[in-house]
Tab-separated table of C-alpha atoms in Angstrom:
chain	number	residue	atom	x	y	z
A	16	UNK	CA	0.000	0.000	0.000
A	17	UNK	CA	1.112	3.525	-0.633
A	18	UNK	CA	0.378	4.519	2.935
A	19	UNK	CA	2.950	2.084	4.371
A	20	UNK	CA	5.841	4.115	2.978
A	21	UNK	CA	4.267	7.278	4.308
A	22	UNK	CA	3.836	5.706	7.739
A	23	UNK	CA	7.485	4.582	7.698
A	24	UNK	CA	8.606	8.042	6.849
A	25	UNK	CA	6.419	9.403	9.645
A	26	UNK	CA	8.144	7.083	12.107
A	27	UNK	CA	11.603	8.090	10.873
A	28	UNK	CA	10.764	11.740	11.301
A	29	UNK	CA	9.040	11.391	14.668
A	30	UNK	CA	12.082	12.650	16.605
A	31	UNK	CA	12.918	15.587	14.358
A	32	UNK	CA	12.246	19.070	15.600
A	33	UNK	CA	9.649	21.409	14.127
A	34	UNK	CA	12.400	23.624	12.716
A	35	UNK	CA	13.801	20.702	10.650
A	36	UNK	CA	10.433	19.377	9.479
A	37	UNK	CA	8.814	22.651	8.501
A	38	UNK	CA	6.213	24.996	9.962
A	39	UNK	CA	3.367	22.491	9.591
A	40	UNK	CA	5.022	19.767	11.693
A	41	UNK	CA	3.137	20.847	14.812
A	42	UNK	CA	-0.171	19.972	13.103
A	43	UNK	CA	0.998	16.651	11.632
A	44	UNK	CA	-0.393	14.667	14.564
A	45	UNK	CA	-3.896	16.051	13.920
A	46	UNK	CA	-3.825	14.763	10.314
A	47	UNK	CA	-2.443	11.435	11.526
A	48	UNK	CA	-5.199	11.169	14.159
A	49	UNK	CA	-7.912	11.797	11.557
A	50	UNK	CA	-6.447	9.072	9.299
A	51	UNK	CA	-6.314	6.715	12.294
A	52	UNK	CA	-9.969	7.385	13.147
A	53	UNK	CA	-11.024	6.573	9.564
A	54	UNK	CA	-9.097	3.290	9.673
A	55	UNK	CA	-10.616	2.357	13.043
A	56	UNK	CA	-14.089	2.986	11.654
A	57	UNK	CA	-13.278	0.720	8.711
A	58	UNK	CA	-12.345	-1.972	11.248
A	59	UNK	CA	-15.651	-1.434	13.194
A	60	UNK	CA	-13.868	-0.595	16.427
A	61	UNK	CA	-17.029	0.774	18.059
A	62	UNK	CA	-18.844	-2.571	17.894
A	63	UNK	CA	-15.885	-4.894	18.545
A	64	UNK	CA	-13.653	-2.932	20.968
A	65	UNK	CA	-15.539	-0.126	22.686
A	66	UNK	CA	-18.821	-1.837	23.522
A	67	UNK	CA	-16.955	-4.713	25.162
A	68	UNK	CA	-15.293	-2.293	27.624
A	69	UNK	CA	-18.191	0.211	27.843
A	70	UNK	CA	-16.153	3.071	26.388
A	71	UNK	CA	-17.183	6.131	24.473
A	72	UNK	CA	-16.232	6.642	20.796
A	73	UNK	CA	-13.092	8.636	20.056
A	74	UNK	CA	-13.176	12.250	18.985
A	75	UNK	CA	-11.267	13.573	15.971
A	76	UNK	CA	-8.307	14.762	18.075
A	77	UNK	CA	-8.531	12.350	21.048
A	78	UNK	CA	-4.869	11.207	21.012
A	79	UNK	CA	-3.535	14.512	19.625
A	80	UNK	CA	-4.372	16.706	22.647
A	81	UNK	CA	-3.708	15.876	26.337
A	82	UNK	CA	-6.973	15.720	28.321
A	83	UNK	CA	-6.841	12.820	30.845
A	84	UNK	CA	-3.497	10.937	30.785
A	85	UNK	CA	-4.736	7.885	32.695
A	86	UNK	CA	-7.844	7.403	30.557
A	87	UNK	CA	-5.939	8.076	27.320
A	88	UNK	CA	-3.185	5.587	28.225
A	89	UNK	CA	-5.732	2.865	29.070
A	90	UNK	CA	-7.556	3.571	25.781
A	91	UNK	CA	-4.212	3.352	23.930
A	92	UNK	CA	-3.375	-0.016	25.548
A	93	UNK	CA	-6.871	-1.389	24.860
A	94	UNK	CA	-6.880	-0.367	21.191
A	95	UNK	CA	-3.299	-1.607	20.696
A	96	UNK	CA	-4.161	-5.040	22.098
A	97	UNK	CA	-7.321	-5.211	19.975
A	98	UNK	CA	-5.482	-4.160	16.781
A	99	UNK	CA	-2.665	-6.670	17.380
A	100	UNK	CA	-5.251	-9.402	17.853
A	101	UNK	CA	-7.058	-8.145	14.736
A	102	UNK	CA	-3.776	-8.407	12.812
A	103	UNK	CA	-3.550	-12.124	13.585
A	104	UNK	CA	-1.199	-12.083	16.587
A	105	UNK	CA	-2.264	-13.389	20.018
A	106	UNK	CA	-2.044	-10.625	22.608
A	107	UNK	CA	-3.415	-10.548	26.138
A	108	UNK	CA	-5.817	-7.748	26.923
A	109	UNK	CA	-4.132	-5.371	29.434
A	110	UNK	CA	-5.824	-4.636	32.727
A	111	UNK	CA	-6.092	-1.348	34.588
A	112	UNK	CA	-3.495	-2.234	37.259
A	113	UNK	CA	-0.857	-3.760	34.959
A	114	UNK	CA	2.663	-2.367	34.839
A	115	UNK	CA	2.696	0.336	32.099
A	116	UNK	CA	6.362	-0.267	31.220
A	117	UNK	CA	5.742	-3.964	30.571
A	118	UNK	CA	2.638	-3.230	28.455
A	119	UNK	CA	4.518	-0.629	26.379
A	120	UNK	CA	7.488	-2.934	25.810
A	121	UNK	CA	5.163	-5.734	24.657
A	122	UNK	CA	3.316	-3.414	22.240
A	123	UNK	CA	6.595	-2.085	20.780
A	124	UNK	CA	8.004	-5.584	20.378
A	125	UNK	CA	4.888	-6.587	18.421
A	126	UNK	CA	5.231	-3.428	16.304
A	127	UNK	CA	8.873	-4.296	15.517
A	128	UNK	CA	7.824	-7.819	14.593
A	129	UNK	CA	5.620	-6.274	11.881
A	130	UNK	CA	8.740	-4.601	10.456
A	131	UNK	CA	7.840	-1.073	11.540
A	132	UNK	CA	10.676	1.198	12.776
A	133	UNK	CA	10.525	2.556	16.330
A	134	UNK	CA	12.937	5.476	16.706
A	135	UNK	CA	11.601	7.029	19.923
A	136	UNK	CA	11.922	6.153	23.621
A	137	UNK	CA	9.109	4.103	25.211
A	138	UNK	CA	8.489	6.862	27.761
A	139	UNK	CA	6.822	8.928	25.005
A	140	UNK	CA	3.851	6.530	25.127
A	141	UNK	CA	3.193	6.859	28.882
A	142	UNK	CA	1.334	10.144	28.441
A	143	UNK	CA	-1.277	8.434	26.255
A	144	UNK	CA	-1.212	11.223	23.654
A	145	UNK	CA	1.111	12.747	21.099
A	146	UNK	CA	2.480	11.979	17.668
A	147	UNK	CA	4.196	8.752	18.801
A	148	UNK	CA	0.912	7.321	20.150
A	149	UNK	CA	-0.885	8.190	16.897
A	150	UNK	CA	1.987	6.655	14.890
A	151	UNK	CA	1.884	3.333	16.803
A	152	UNK	CA	-1.903	3.013	16.517
A	153	UNK	CA	-1.829	4.006	12.839
A	154	UNK	CA	0.783	1.318	12.030
A	155	UNK	CA	-1.199	-1.327	13.934
A	156	UNK	CA	-4.415	-0.278	12.156
A	157	UNK	CA	-2.699	-0.633	8.772
A	158	UNK	CA	-1.487	-4.113	9.685
A	159	UNK	CA	-5.017	-5.058	10.815
A	160	UNK	CA	-6.476	-3.779	7.533
A	161	UNK	CA	-3.841	-5.706	5.606
A	162	UNK	CA	-4.690	-8.885	7.529
A	163	UNK	CA	-8.415	-8.486	6.858
A	164	UNK	CA	-7.715	-8.091	3.109
A	165	UNK	CA	-8.818	-4.476	2.839
A	166	UNK	CA	-7.430	-2.440	-0.066
A	167	UNK	CA	-7.852	1.204	-0.932
A	168	UNK	CA	-9.767	1.922	-4.136
A	169	UNK	CA	-10.541	4.971	-6.159
A	170	UNK	CA	-13.670	6.827	-5.021
A	171	UNK	CA	-16.777	6.240	-7.153
A	172	UNK	CA	-18.632	9.499	-7.619
A	173	UNK	CA	-22.382	9.329	-8.397
A	174	UNK	CA	-23.496	10.654	-11.755
A	175	UNK	CA	-25.652	13.709	-11.416
A	176	UNK	CA	-28.036	14.813	-14.118
A	177	UNK	CA	-27.607	18.440	-15.104
A	178	UNK	CA	-30.538	20.542	-14.071
A	179	UNK	CA	-32.077	22.941	-16.527
A	180	UNK	CA	-31.570	26.437	-15.326
A	181	UNK	CA	-34.332	28.893	-15.945
A	182	UNK	CA	-33.045	32.065	-17.462
A	183	UNK	CA	-34.762	34.981	-15.820
A	184	UNK	CA	-34.575	38.382	-17.260
A	185	UNK	CA	-32.738	40.787	-15.053
A	186	UNK	CA	-32.805	44.527	-15.414
A	187	UNK	CA	-29.132	44.611	-14.525
A	188	UNK	CA	-28.216	42.228	-17.420
A	189	UNK	CA	-26.554	44.050	-20.285
A	190	UNK	CA	-27.589	42.948	-23.765
A	191	UNK	CA	-26.348	44.079	-27.128
A	192	UNK	CA	-29.605	45.743	-28.125
A	193	UNK	CA	-29.808	47.715	-24.882
A	194	UNK	CA	-26.187	48.736	-25.254
A	195	UNK	CA	-26.811	50.024	-28.768
A	196	UNK	CA	-29.909	51.889	-27.597
A	197	UNK	CA	-28.008	53.494	-24.705
A	198	UNK	CA	-25.128	54.500	-26.967
A	199	UNK	CA	-27.542	55.952	-29.484
A	200	UNK	CA	-29.334	57.962	-26.788
A	201	UNK	CA	-26.037	59.290	-25.420
A	202	UNK	CA	-24.816	60.249	-28.869
A	203	UNK	CA	-28.134	61.945	-29.612
A	204	UNK	CA	-27.848	63.897	-26.350
A	205	UNK	CA	-24.242	64.911	-26.994
A	206	UNK	CA	-24.761	65.805	-30.649
A	207	UNK	CA	-27.895	67.885	-30.527
A	208	UNK	CA	-26.006	70.842	-31.975
A	209	UNK	CA	-24.248	68.828	-34.738
A	210	UNK	CA	-25.480	67.626	-38.121
A	211	UNK	CA	-24.875	64.040	-39.132
A	212	UNK	CA	-23.236	63.389	-42.513
A	213	UNK	CA	-25.922	60.967	-43.625
A	214	UNK	CA	-28.676	63.403	-42.666
A	215	UNK	CA	-26.832	66.132	-44.573
A	216	UNK	CA	-26.670	63.926	-47.701
A	217	UNK	CA	-30.400	63.222	-47.562
A	218	UNK	CA	-31.166	66.891	-47.057
A	219	UNK	CA	-28.945	67.927	-49.950
A	220	UNK	CA	-30.530	65.261	-52.152
A	221	UNK	CA	-34.016	66.487	-51.271
A	222	UNK	CA	-32.981	70.092	-51.745
A	223	UNK	CA	-31.514	69.240	-55.149
A	224	UNK	CA	-34.771	67.551	-56.146
A	225	UNK	CA	-36.711	70.584	-54.974
A	226	UNK	CA	-34.268	72.877	-56.777
A	227	UNK	CA	-34.640	70.981	-60.020
A	228	UNK	CA	-38.399	71.084	-59.611
A	229	UNK	CA	-38.464	74.782	-58.811
A	230	UNK	CA	-35.507	75.860	-60.928
A	231	UNK	CA	-37.749	77.474	-63.413
A	232	UNK	CA	-39.624	79.388	-60.735
A	233	UNK	CA	-36.476	80.995	-59.169
A	234	UNK	CA	-35.499	83.795	-61.440
A	235	UNK	CA	-34.241	86.434	-59.043
A	236	UNK	CA	-33.203	86.549	-55.354
A	237	UNK	CA	-35.216	88.849	-53.147
A	238	UNK	CA	-33.143	88.207	-49.924
A	239	UNK	CA	-31.138	91.074	-48.446
A	240	UNK	CA	-27.350	90.474	-48.221
A	241	UNK	CA	-27.093	91.754	-44.659
A	242	UNK	CA	-29.836	89.432	-43.483
A	243	UNK	CA	-28.172	86.603	-45.411
A	244	UNK	CA	-24.853	87.199	-43.594
A	245	UNK	CA	-26.583	87.338	-40.204
A	246	UNK	CA	-28.352	84.069	-40.936
A	247	UNK	CA	-25.057	82.479	-42.050
A	248	UNK	CA	-23.340	83.546	-38.797
A	249	UNK	CA	-26.246	82.162	-36.786
A	250	UNK	CA	-26.330	78.808	-38.576
A	251	UNK	CA	-22.559	78.425	-39.025
A	252	UNK	CA	-21.932	76.611	-35.640
A	253	UNK	CA	-24.596	74.079	-36.564
A	254	UNK	CA	-22.973	73.259	-39.899
A	255	UNK	CA	-20.023	71.310	-38.384
A	256	UNK	CA	-19.817	67.786	-39.765
A	257	UNK	CA	-18.477	64.985	-37.514
A	258	UNK	CA	-17.719	61.423	-38.521
A	259	UNK	CA	-18.424	58.956	-35.694
A	260	UNK	CA	-15.904	56.127	-35.114
A	261	UNK	CA	-17.619	52.889	-34.214
A	262	UNK	CA	-15.506	50.698	-31.889
A	263	UNK	CA	-17.420	47.641	-33.045
A	264	UNK	CA	-16.171	47.987	-36.569
A	265	UNK	CA	-13.973	45.031	-37.662
A	266	UNK	CA	-11.594	47.349	-39.499
A	267	UNK	CA	-10.616	49.008	-36.190
A	268	UNK	CA	-10.051	45.593	-34.666
A	269	UNK	CA	-7.847	44.554	-37.569
A	270	UNK	CA	-5.790	47.731	-37.232
A	271	UNK	CA	-5.371	47.103	-33.536
A	272	UNK	CA	-4.279	43.521	-34.212
A	273	UNK	CA	-1.662	44.716	-36.710
A	274	UNK	CA	-0.385	47.287	-34.215
A	275	UNK	CA	-0.094	44.672	-31.464
A	276	UNK	CA	1.630	42.241	-33.841
A	277	UNK	CA	4.181	44.856	-34.807
A	278	UNK	CA	4.807	45.654	-31.124
A	279	UNK	CA	5.229	41.948	-30.295
A	280	UNK	CA	7.641	41.461	-33.216
A	281	UNK	CA	9.752	44.437	-32.200
A	282	UNK	CA	9.811	43.326	-28.550
A	283	UNK	CA	10.640	39.746	-29.561
A	284	UNK	CA	13.623	40.871	-31.598
A	285	UNK	CA	15.056	42.633	-28.557
A	286	UNK	CA	14.316	39.882	-26.046
A	287	UNK	CA	15.325	36.957	-28.282
A	288	UNK	CA	18.966	37.908	-27.973
A	289	UNK	CA	18.766	38.121	-24.179
A	290	UNK	CA	16.908	34.808	-23.998
A	291	UNK	CA	19.447	33.075	-26.235
A	292	UNK	CA	22.285	34.438	-24.143
A	293	UNK	CA	20.551	33.336	-20.943
A	294	UNK	CA	19.923	29.880	-22.446
A	295	UNK	CA	23.582	29.505	-23.371
A	296	UNK	CA	24.695	30.568	-19.895
A	297	UNK	CA	22.286	28.159	-18.218
A	298	UNK	CA	23.402	25.262	-20.444
A	299	UNK	CA	27.077	26.009	-19.711
A	300	UNK	CA	26.330	26.201	-15.992
A	301	UNK	CA	24.452	22.865	-16.090
A	302	UNK	CA	27.374	21.243	-17.884
A	303	UNK	CA	29.756	22.574	-15.240
A	304	UNK	CA	27.461	21.309	-12.467
A	305	UNK	CA	27.284	17.852	-14.057
A	306	UNK	CA	31.030	17.651	-14.445
A	307	UNK	CA	31.578	18.833	-10.876
A	308	UNK	CA	29.046	16.339	-9.599
A	309	UNK	CA	30.781	13.482	-11.380
A	310	UNK	CA	34.148	14.628	-10.049
A	311	UNK	CA	32.825	14.897	-6.473
A	312	UNK	CA	31.181	11.477	-6.711
A	313	UNK	CA	34.439	9.945	-7.897
A	314	UNK	CA	36.459	11.663	-5.196
A	315	UNK	CA	34.031	10.900	-2.346
A	316	UNK	CA	33.132	7.348	-3.287
A	317	UNK	CA	35.153	5.836	-0.432
A	318	UNK	CA	33.584	8.285	2.021
A	319	UNK	CA	30.127	7.282	0.798
A	320	UNK	CA	30.994	3.636	1.407
A	321	UNK	CA	32.224	4.478	4.890
A	322	UNK	CA	29.047	6.434	5.551
A	323	UNK	CA	26.892	3.501	4.460
A	324	UNK	CA	28.831	1.096	6.660
A	325	UNK	CA	28.562	3.511	9.587
A	326	UNK	CA	24.840	3.788	8.989
A	327	UNK	CA	24.514	0.005	9.012
A	328	UNK	CA	26.450	-0.143	12.295
A	329	UNK	CA	24.204	2.575	13.681
A	330	UNK	CA	21.066	0.621	12.786
A	331	UNK	CA	22.526	-2.491	14.449
A	332	UNK	CA	23.369	-0.464	17.557
A	333	UNK	CA	19.829	0.920	17.606
A	334	UNK	CA	18.395	-2.577	17.411
A	335	UNK	CA	20.634	-3.721	20.281
A	336	UNK	CA	19.604	-0.663	22.246
A	337	UNK	CA	15.930	-1.413	21.670
A	338	UNK	CA	16.475	-5.021	22.752
A	339	UNK	CA	18.329	-3.895	25.883
A	340	UNK	CA	15.732	-1.270	26.732
A	341	UNK	CA	13.143	-4.008	27.358
A	342	UNK	CA	15.438	-5.661	29.945
A	343	UNK	CA	16.215	-2.290	31.463
A	344	UNK	CA	12.522	-1.588	32.026
A	345	UNK	CA	12.129	-4.954	33.788
A	346	UNK	CA	15.145	-4.277	35.981
A	347	UNK	CA	13.841	-0.800	36.738
A	348	UNK	CA	10.566	-2.357	37.902
A	349	UNK	CA	12.434	-4.812	40.183
A	350	UNK	CA	14.567	-1.961	41.492
A	351	UNK	CA	11.449	0.069	42.313
A	352	UNK	CA	9.991	-2.879	44.262
A	353	UNK	CA	13.261	-3.372	46.191
A	354	UNK	CA	13.409	0.361	46.910
A	355	UNK	CA	9.864	0.305	48.307
A	356	UNK	CA	10.720	-2.648	50.582
A	357	UNK	CA	13.894	-0.875	51.718
A	358	UNK	CA	11.911	2.256	52.525
A	359	UNK	CA	9.514	0.223	54.664
A	360	UNK	CA	12.426	-1.385	56.583
A	361	UNK	CA	14.040	2.016	57.126
A	362	UNK	CA	10.774	3.412	58.442
A	363	UNK	CA	10.382	0.525	60.909
A	364	UNK	CA	13.990	0.867	62.172
A	365	UNK	CA	13.522	4.609	62.616
A	366	UNK	CA	10.352	4.047	64.630
A	367	UNK	CA	12.095	1.497	66.894
A	368	UNK	CA	15.161	3.699	67.334
A	369	UNK	CA	13.042	6.701	68.215
A	370	UNK	CA	11.156	4.629	70.786
A	371	UNK	CA	14.461	3.388	72.322
A	372	UNK	CA	16.110	6.786	72.552
A	373	UNK	CA	13.023	8.532	73.835
A	374	UNK	CA	13.304	9.525	77.595
A	375	UNK	CA	9.613	10.053	78.166
A	376	UNK	CA	8.950	6.505	79.481
A	377	UNK	CA	11.862	6.827	81.965
A	378	UNK	CA	10.479	10.098	83.268
A	379	UNK	CA	7.066	8.485	83.670
A	380	UNK	CA	8.650	5.609	85.602
A	381	UNK	CA	10.440	8.024	87.952
A	382	UNK	CA	7.245	9.967	88.543
A	383	UNK	CA	5.433	6.703	89.310
A	384	UNK	CA	8.176	5.690	91.795
A	385	UNK	CA	7.977	9.010	93.620
A	386	UNK	CA	4.223	8.707	93.736
A	387	UNK	CA	4.554	5.163	95.125
A	388	UNK	CA	6.981	6.385	97.823
A	389	UNK	CA	4.576	9.125	98.832
A	390	UNK	CA	1.715	6.664	98.971
A	391	UNK	CA	3.914	4.237	100.996
A	392	UNK	CA	4.715	6.957	103.533
A	393	UNK	CA	1.060	7.840	103.825
A	394	UNK	CA	0.201	4.175	104.299
A	395	UNK	CA	2.917	3.828	107.000
A	396	UNK	CA	1.473	6.828	108.841
A	397	UNK	CA	-2.015	5.405	108.600
A	398	UNK	CA	-0.751	2.013	109.844
A	399	UNK	CA	0.976	3.685	112.846
A	400	UNK	CA	-2.152	5.600	113.716
A	401	UNK	CA	-4.216	2.444	113.450
A	402	UNK	CA	-1.738	0.520	115.672
A	403	UNK	CA	-1.765	3.310	118.238
A	404	UNK	CA	-5.548	3.382	118.202
A	405	UNK	CA	-5.685	-0.404	118.535
A	406	UNK	CA	-3.194	-0.326	121.452
A	407	UNK	CA	-5.193	2.304	123.235
A	408	UNK	CA	-8.373	0.298	122.764
A	409	UNK	CA	-6.652	-2.818	124.102
A	410	UNK	CA	-5.288	-0.957	127.124
A	411	UNK	CA	-8.638	0.574	127.792
A	412	UNK	CA	-10.323	-2.779	127.542
A	413	UNK	CA	-7.750	-4.311	129.892
A	414	UNK	CA	-8.222	-1.560	132.475
A	415	UNK	CA	-11.940	-2.038	132.277
A	416	UNK	CA	-11.565	-5.749	132.890
A	417	UNK	CA	-9.291	-5.200	135.916
A	418	UNK	CA	-11.700	-2.713	137.320
A	419	UNK	CA	-14.552	-5.079	136.929
A	420	UNK	CA	-12.550	-7.806	138.602
A	421	UNK	CA	-11.734	-5.611	141.613
A	422	UNK	CA	-15.330	-4.549	141.850
A	423	UNK	CA	-16.555	-8.108	142.142
A	424	UNK	CA	-13.862	-9.202	144.654
A	425	UNK	CA	-14.522	-6.487	147.302
A	426	UNK	CA	-18.146	-7.399	148.159
A	427	UNK	CA	-17.253	-11.037	148.684
A	428	UNK	CA	-14.625	-10.067	151.259
A	429	UNK	CA	-16.978	-7.837	153.039
A	430	UNK	CA	-19.627	-10.598	153.094
A	431	UNK	CA	-17.206	-13.031	154.601
A	432	UNK	CA	-16.324	-10.624	157.358
A	433	UNK	CA	-19.837	-10.220	158.453
């Protein structure tokens, strides 16, 4: 297909700056996005891809402008997986929580397996928009169309019957008859005081006929000479004869054509010499350029061979770099996991160290010991008071008992004496 070469050239120029690619390079992604949308519609992406994931259809510039990076990246991954599957390659549908680096590396490896060049870093696809995203999806869509057997054909335009247009008369339309009438009216207005030559001929012919008829009657003039002179002076301005030049006359056109031909011939004689001289100079310059080009090609043939070999080495190095970049992304992912685990261990050690070096528990213990001592002293005092009270009660009870004993012994003695 003719579009495959164009897509390859788009991929080769994806890393060039706008200054190198021209002023319209900034709008190239919009054209690429519109072509991609047409190809997706040809593949029926709305019925097969979007309805399965409950997604909305794409707009004309969905991947060309950044709106929602997360949603755009998930849409890019979903469409890439669907297009790769549509192209006849098994590809697992990515999920929302998959590693983006792994998904991108898998998509780019499939794109390279189709023979499409990838001359941009994989990080350009993480944003989910831009010229690189449109380029990847466009290449995958072309491969899917190729796998389905689609081919571009010339557009078939419907035959339309010519409609009969009704010619309406317009007052503003200029016709030949109206033009002649207008010219005649203008000439009649401008030449009221002039006598036409044809009118003068008819008048002279009529006057001659009248003169021949009345020649016999005129025998002698009765007009006064002074009156005759006054009448001549009065009529003299009206006796001017003008011959009108008609621009529509073919003779005037022929004269103009001869004048123009003579002018062209005279100008051609002057310019032919300059043109011949310029032609000779250009031919000599082209011969010099051809000879110089041959000489330069012969002199720089070994440099051209070296350049080609260097370009081949560069392409090999790029391929090795692309192969190594996939392993680097995997190692970066492992490194990120190890770094997260290390951060957790550091946080736990810091918490334990802070708890060991903190003096607040020791202060609390000392305060508790002092409080216990105070409570012990108070308890000792209370115990002493209680012992003293108990001793007094015992002594009092003992004295009471002795008194009672003495009280009972005295009457018995007295009774015995009596």
